[in-house]
PDB file of C-alpha atoms in Angstrom:
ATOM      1  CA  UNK V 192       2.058   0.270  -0.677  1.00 85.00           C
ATOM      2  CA  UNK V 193      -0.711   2.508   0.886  1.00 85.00           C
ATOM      3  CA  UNK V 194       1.945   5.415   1.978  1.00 86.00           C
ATOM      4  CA  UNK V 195       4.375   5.577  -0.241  1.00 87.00           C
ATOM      5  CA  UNK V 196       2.895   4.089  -3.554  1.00 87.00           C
ATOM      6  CA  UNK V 197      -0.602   4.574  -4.114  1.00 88.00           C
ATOM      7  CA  UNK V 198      -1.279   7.518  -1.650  1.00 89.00           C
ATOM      8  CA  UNK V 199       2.073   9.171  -2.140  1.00 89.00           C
ATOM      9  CA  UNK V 200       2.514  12.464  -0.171  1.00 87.00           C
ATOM     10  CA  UNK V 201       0.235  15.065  -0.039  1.00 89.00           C
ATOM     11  CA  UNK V 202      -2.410  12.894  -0.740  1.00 90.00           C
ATOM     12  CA  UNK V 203      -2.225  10.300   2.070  1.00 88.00           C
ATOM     13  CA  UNK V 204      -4.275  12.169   4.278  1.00 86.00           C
ATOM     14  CA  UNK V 205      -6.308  14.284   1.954  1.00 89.00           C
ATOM     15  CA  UNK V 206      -7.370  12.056  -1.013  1.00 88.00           C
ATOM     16  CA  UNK V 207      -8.096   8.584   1.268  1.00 84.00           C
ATOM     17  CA  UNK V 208      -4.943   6.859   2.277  1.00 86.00           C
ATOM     18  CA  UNK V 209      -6.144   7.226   6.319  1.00 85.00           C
ATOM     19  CA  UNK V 210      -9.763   5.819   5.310  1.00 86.00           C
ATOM     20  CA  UNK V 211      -7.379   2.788   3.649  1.00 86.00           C
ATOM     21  CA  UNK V 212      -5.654   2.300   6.200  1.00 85.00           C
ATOM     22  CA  UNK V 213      -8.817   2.130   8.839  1.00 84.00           C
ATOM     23  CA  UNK V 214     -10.859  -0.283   6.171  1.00 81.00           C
ATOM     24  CA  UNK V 215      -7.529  -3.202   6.243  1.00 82.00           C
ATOM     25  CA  UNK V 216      -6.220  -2.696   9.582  1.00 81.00           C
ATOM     26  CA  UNK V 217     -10.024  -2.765  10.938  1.00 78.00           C
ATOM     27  CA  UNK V 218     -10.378  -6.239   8.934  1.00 75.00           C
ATOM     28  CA  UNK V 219      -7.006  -7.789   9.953  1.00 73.00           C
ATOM     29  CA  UNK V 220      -7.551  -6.781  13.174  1.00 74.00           C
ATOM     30  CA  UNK V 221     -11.011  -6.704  14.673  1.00 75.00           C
ATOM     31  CA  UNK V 222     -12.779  -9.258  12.291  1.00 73.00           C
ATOM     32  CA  UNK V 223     -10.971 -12.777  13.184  1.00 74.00           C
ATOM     33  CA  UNK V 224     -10.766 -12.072  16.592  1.00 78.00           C
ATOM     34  CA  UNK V 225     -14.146 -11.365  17.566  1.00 78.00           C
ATOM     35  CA  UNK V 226     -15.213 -14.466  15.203  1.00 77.00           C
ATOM     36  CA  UNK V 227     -13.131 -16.394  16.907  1.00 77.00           C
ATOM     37  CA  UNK V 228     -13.826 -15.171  20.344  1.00 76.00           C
ATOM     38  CA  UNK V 229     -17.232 -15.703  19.100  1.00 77.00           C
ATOM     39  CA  UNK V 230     -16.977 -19.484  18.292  1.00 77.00           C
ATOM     40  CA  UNK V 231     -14.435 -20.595  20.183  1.00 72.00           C
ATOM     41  CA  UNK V 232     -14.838 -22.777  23.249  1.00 74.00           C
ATOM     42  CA  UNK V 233     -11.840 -25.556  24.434  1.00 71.00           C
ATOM     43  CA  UNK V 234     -13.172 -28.934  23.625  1.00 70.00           C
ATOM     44  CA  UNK V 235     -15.664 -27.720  21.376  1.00 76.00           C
ATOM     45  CA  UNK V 236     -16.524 -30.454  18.576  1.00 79.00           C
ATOM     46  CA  UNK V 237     -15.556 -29.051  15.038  1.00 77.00           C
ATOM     47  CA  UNK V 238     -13.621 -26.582  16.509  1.00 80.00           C
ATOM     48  CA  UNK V 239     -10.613 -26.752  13.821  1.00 83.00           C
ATOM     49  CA  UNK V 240     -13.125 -26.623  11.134  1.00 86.00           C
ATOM     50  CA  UNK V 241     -14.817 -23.497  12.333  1.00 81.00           C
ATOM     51  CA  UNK V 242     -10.954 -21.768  12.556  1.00 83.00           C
ATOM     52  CA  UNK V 243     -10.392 -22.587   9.319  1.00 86.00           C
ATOM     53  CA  UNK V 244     -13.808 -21.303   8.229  1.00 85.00           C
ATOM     54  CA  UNK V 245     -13.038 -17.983  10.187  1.00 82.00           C
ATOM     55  CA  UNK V 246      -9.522 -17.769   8.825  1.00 84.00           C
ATOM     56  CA  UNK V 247     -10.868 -18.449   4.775  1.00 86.00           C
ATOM     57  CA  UNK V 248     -13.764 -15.689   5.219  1.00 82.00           C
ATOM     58  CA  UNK V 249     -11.089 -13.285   6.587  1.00 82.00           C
ATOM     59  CA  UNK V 250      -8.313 -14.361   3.958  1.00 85.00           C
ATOM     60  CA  UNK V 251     -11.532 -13.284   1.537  1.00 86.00           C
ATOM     61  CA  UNK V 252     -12.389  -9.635   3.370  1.00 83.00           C
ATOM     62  CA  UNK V 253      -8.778  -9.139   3.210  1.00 84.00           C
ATOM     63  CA  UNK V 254      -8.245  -9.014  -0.092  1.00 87.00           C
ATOM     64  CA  UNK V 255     -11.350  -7.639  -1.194  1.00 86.00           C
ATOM     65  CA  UNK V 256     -10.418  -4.587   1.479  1.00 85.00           C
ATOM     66  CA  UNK V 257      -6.654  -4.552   0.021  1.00 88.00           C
ATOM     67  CA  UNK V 258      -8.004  -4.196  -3.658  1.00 89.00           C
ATOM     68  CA  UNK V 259     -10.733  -1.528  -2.859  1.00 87.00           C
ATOM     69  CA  UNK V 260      -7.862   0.520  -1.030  1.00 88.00           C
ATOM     70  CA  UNK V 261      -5.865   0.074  -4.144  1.00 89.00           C
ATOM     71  CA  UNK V 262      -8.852   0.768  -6.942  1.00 87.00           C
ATOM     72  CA  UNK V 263      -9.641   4.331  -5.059  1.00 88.00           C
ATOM     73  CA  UNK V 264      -5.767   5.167  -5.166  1.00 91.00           C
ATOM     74  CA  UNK V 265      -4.694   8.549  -6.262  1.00 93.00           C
ATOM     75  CA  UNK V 266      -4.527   6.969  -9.683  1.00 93.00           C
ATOM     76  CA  UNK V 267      -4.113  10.769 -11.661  1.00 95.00           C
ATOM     77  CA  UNK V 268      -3.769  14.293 -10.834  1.00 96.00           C
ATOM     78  CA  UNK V 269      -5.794  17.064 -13.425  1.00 96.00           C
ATOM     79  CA  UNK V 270      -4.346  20.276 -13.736  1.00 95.00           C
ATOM     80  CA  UNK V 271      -7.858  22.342 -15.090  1.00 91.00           C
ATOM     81  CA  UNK V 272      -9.159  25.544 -13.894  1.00 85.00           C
ATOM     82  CA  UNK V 273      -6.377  26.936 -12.463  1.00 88.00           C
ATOM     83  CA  UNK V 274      -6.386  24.227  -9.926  1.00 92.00           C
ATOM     84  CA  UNK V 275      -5.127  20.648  -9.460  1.00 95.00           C
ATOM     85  CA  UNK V 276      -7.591  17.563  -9.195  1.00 95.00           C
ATOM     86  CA  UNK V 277      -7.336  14.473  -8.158  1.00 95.00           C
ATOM     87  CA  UNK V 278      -8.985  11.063  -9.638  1.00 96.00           C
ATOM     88  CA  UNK V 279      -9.380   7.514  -8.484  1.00 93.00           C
ATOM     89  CA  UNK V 280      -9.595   4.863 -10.827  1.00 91.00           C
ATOM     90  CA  UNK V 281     -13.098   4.682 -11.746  1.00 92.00           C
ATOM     91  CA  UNK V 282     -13.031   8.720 -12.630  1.00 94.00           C
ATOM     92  CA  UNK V 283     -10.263   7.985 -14.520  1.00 94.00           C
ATOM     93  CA  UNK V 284     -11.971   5.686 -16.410  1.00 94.00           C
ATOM     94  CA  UNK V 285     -15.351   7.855 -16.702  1.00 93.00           C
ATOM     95  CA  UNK V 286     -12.983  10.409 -17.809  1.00 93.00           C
ATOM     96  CA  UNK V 287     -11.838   8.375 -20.914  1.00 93.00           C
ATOM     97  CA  UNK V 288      -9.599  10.097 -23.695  1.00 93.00           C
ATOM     98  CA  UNK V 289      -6.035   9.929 -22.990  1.00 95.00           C
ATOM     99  CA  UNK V 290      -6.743   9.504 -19.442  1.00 95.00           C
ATOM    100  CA  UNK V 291      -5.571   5.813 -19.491  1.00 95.00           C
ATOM    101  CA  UNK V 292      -2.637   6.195 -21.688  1.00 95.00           C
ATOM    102  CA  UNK V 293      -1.342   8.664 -19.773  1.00 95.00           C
ATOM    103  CA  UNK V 294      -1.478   6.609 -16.487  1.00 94.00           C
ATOM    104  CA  UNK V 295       0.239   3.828 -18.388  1.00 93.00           C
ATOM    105  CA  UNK V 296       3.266   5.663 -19.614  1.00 92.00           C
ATOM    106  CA  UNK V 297       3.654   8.352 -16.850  1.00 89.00           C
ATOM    107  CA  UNK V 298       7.367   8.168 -15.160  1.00 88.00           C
ATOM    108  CA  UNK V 299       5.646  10.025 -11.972  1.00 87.00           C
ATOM    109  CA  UNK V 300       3.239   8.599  -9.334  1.00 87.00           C
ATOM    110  CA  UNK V 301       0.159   9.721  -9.413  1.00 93.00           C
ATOM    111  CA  UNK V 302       0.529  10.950 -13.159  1.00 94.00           C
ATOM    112  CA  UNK V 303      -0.101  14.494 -14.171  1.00 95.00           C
ATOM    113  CA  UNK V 304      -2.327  15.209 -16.842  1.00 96.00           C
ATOM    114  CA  UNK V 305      -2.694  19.315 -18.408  1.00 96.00           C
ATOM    115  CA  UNK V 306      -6.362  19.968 -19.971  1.00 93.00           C
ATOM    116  CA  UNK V 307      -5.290  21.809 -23.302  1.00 90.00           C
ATOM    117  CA  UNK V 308      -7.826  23.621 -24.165  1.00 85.00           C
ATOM    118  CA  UNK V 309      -8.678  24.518 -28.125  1.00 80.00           C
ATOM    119  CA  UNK V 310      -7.168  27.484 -29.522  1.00 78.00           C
ATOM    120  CA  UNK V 311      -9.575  28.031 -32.143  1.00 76.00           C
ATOM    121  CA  UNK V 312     -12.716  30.571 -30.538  1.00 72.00           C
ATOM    122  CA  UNK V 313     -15.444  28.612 -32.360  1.00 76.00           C
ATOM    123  CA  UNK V 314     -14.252  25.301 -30.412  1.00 75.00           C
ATOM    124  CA  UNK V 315     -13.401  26.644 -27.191  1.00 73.00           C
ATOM    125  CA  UNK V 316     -17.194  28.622 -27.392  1.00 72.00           C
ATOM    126  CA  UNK V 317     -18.296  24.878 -28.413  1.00 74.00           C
ATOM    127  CA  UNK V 318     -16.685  23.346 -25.122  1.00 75.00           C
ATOM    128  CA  UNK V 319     -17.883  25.848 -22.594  1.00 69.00           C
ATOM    129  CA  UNK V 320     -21.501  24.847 -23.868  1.00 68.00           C
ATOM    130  CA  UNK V 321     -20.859  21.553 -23.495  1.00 69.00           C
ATOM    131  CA  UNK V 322     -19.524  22.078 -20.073  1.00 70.00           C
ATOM    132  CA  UNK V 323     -22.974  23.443 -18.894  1.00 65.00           C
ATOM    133  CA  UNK V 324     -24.699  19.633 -19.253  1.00 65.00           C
ATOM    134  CA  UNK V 325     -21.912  17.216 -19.173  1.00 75.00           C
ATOM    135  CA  UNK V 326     -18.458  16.180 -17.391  1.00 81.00           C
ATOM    136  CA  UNK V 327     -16.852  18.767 -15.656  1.00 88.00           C
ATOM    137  CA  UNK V 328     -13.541  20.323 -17.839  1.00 89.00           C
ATOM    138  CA  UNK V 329     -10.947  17.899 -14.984  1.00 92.00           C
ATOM    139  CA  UNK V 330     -12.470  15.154 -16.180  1.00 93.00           C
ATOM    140  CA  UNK V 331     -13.090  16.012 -19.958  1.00 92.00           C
ATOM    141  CA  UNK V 332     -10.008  12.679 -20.790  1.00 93.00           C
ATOM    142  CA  UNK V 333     -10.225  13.709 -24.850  1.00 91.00           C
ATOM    143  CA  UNK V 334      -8.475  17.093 -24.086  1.00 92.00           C
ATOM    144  CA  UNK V 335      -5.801  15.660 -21.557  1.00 95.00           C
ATOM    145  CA  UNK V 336      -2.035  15.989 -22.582  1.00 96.00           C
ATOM    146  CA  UNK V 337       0.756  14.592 -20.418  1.00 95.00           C
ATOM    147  CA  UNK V 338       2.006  17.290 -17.979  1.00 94.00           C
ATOM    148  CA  UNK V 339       5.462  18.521 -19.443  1.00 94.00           C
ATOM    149  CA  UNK V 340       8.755  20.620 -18.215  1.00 93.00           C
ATOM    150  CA  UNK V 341       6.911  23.527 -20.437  1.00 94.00           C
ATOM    151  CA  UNK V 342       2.885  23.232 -19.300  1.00 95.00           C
ATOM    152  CA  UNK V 343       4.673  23.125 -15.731  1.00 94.00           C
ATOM    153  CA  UNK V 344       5.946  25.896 -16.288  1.00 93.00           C
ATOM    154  CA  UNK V 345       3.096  28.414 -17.533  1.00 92.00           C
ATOM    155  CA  UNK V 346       1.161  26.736 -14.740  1.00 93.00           C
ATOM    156  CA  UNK V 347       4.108  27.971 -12.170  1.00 91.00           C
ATOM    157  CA  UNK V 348       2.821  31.931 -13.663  1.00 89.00           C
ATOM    158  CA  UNK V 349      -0.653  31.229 -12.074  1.00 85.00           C
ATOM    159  CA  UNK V 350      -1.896  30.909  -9.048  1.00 82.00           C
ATOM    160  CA  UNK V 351      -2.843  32.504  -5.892  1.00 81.00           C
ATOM    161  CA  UNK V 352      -1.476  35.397  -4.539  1.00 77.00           C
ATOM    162  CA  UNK V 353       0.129  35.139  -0.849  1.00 73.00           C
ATOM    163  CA  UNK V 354      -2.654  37.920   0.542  1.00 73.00           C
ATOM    164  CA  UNK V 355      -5.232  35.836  -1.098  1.00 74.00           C
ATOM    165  CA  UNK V 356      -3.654  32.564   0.425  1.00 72.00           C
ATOM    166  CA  UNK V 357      -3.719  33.694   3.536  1.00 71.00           C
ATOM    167  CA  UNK V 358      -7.240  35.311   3.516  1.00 66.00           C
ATOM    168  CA  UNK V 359      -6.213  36.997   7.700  1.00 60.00           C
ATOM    169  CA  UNK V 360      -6.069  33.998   8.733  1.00 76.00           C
ATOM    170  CA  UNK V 361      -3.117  33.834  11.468  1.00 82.00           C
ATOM    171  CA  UNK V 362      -2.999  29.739  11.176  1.00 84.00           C
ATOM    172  CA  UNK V 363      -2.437  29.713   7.438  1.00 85.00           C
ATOM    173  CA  UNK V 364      -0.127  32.405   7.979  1.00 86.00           C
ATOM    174  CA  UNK V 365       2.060  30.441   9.948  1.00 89.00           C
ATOM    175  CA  UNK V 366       1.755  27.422   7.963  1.00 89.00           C
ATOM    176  CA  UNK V 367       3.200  29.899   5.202  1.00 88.00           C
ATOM    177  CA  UNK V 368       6.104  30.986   7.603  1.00 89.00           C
ATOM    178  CA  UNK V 369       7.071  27.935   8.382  1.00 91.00           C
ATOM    179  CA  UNK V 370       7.240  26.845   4.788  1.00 91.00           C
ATOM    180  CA  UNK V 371       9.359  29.411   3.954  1.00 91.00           C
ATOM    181  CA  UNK V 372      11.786  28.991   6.896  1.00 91.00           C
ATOM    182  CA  UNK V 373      11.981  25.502   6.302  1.00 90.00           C
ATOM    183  CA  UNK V 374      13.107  25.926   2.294  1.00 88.00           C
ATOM    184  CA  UNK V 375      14.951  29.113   3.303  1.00 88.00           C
ATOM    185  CA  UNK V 376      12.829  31.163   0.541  1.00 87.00           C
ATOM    186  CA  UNK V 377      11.382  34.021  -0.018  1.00 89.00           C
ATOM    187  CA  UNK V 378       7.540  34.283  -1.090  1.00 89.00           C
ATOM    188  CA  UNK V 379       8.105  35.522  -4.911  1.00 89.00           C
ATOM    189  CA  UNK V 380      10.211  32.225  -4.936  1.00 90.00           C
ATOM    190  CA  UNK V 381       6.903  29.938  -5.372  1.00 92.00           C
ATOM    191  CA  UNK V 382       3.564  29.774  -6.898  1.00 92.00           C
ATOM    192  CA  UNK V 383       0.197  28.447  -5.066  1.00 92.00           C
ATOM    193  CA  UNK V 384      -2.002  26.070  -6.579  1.00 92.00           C
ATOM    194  CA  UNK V 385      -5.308  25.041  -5.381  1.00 92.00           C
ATOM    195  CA  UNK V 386      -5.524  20.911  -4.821  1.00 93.00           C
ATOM    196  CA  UNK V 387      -8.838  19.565  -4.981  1.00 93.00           C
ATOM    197  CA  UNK V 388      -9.368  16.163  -3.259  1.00 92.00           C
ATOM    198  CA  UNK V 389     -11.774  13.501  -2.142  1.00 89.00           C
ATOM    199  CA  UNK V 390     -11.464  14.456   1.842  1.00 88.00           C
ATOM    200  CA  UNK V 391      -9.903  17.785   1.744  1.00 87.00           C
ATOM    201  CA  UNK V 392      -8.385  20.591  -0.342  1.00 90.00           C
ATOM    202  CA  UNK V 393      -5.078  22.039   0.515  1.00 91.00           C
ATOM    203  CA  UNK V 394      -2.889  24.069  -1.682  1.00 92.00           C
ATOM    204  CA  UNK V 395       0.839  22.681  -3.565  1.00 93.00           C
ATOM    205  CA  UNK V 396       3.981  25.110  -3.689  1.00 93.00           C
ATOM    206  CA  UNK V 397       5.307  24.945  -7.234  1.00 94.00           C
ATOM    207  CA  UNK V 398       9.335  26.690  -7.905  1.00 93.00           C
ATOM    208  CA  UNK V 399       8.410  29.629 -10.138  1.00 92.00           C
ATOM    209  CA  UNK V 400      11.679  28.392 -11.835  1.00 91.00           C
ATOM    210  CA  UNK V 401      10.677  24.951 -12.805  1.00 92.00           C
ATOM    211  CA  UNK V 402       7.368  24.484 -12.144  1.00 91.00           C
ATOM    212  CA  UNK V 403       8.229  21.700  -9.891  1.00 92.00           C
ATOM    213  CA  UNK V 404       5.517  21.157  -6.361  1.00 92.00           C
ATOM    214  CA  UNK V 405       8.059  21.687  -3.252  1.00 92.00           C
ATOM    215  CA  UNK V 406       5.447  20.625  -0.917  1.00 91.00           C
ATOM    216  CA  UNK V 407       1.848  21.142  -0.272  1.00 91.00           C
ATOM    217  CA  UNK V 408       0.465  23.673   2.905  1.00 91.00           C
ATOM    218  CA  UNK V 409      -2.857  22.414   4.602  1.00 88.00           C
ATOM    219  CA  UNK V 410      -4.877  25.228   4.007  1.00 84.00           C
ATOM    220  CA  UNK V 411      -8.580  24.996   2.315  1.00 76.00           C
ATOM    221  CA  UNK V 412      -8.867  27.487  -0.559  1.00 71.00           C
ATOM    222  CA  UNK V 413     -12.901  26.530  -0.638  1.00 63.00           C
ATOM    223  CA  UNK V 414     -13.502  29.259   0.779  1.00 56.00           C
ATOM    224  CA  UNK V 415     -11.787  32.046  -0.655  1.00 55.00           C
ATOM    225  CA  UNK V 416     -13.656  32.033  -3.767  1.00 48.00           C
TER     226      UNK V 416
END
């Protein structure tokens, strides 16, 4: 569930799925065996009942770790800002709008939302304004629209440029190299997209044909803004 459902690739190991992992296997593992190295003696009167107590209170940690694992899933992906974000639950829900609807209805997970931002000048003066004292625009919800074949598409014309990507770095330049040996593909082929999450940023490789992410290259675009 952790890998493959709620932390899907790339986001396992940027956006939480490791810390997951660490909070269960840390309760299933380490927490009823030292409580019951800790209580246990052979012979020891009320022994069974202080298993059982150990075994309920674990049961109990279990499932509260399992369920906060789950509730800080990669629960939606914001494309805003010429960059991808990523949301738990609870942002999701701060976000409002469409937010939820989306989620409920996407065919994808995480689900993709697109900010659309107003075509009319007065309205998109109006929302930069607003953007100066409230949410940030990746988590304005009311201006979300599912992402579609065509928004995937203009997204796939942005983007950074390779000399910008790689920023002289000779690791991120092999990263790149072996991407494109891998796929067999030249570097016009794709587009570079900044993903912002909760542990680290990293960048997803989107088909300039389809708009479709190929794969993801751990490199931090922080800093090359």
């Amino acid at each position: 569930l952790i890998v493959f459902i709620w932390y899907p690739q790339p986001f396992f190991a940027a956006d939480g799925g490791w810390q997951g992992i660490r909070l269960v296997t840390g309760i299933d593992m380490v927490l009823g065996p030292v409580l019951t190295l800790i209580v246990f003696k052979a012979g020891k009167p009320g022994l069974k009942f202080d298993l059982a107590l150990i075994g309920i209170f674990q049961t109990l940690a279990l499932s509260w770790g399992v369920w906060t694992v789950y509730d800080q899933r990669t629960a939606l992906v914001v494309y805003a800002n010429n960059a991808y974000y990523t949301l738990n639950s609870e942002q999701a829900v701060e976000a409002g709008g469409q937010a939820a609807k989306i989620i409920e209805h996407a065919d994808t997970r995480p689900p993709y939302a697109y900010v659309n931002l107003p075509v009319d000048k007065a309205e998109s003066k109006k929302l930069v304004r607003s953007l100066f004292s409230g949410k940030p625009l990746f988590l304005r919800g009311e201006l979300y629209v599912p992402l579609t074949a065509e928004l995937k598409l203009r997204i796939s014309e942005q983007g950074l440029s390779s000399s910008m990507l790689l920023n002289k770095s000779e690791e991120n330049q092999k990263l790149l190299d072996d991407f494109l040996r891998q796929h067999q593909q030249k570097v016009d082929a794709y587009a570079f997209l900044p993903l912002h999450c909760r542990y680290n940023d990293l960048v997803l490789v989107l088909d300039r044909k389809n708009g479709e992410i190929v794969g993801s290259l751990n490199i931090n675009t922080s800093h090359l803004f």
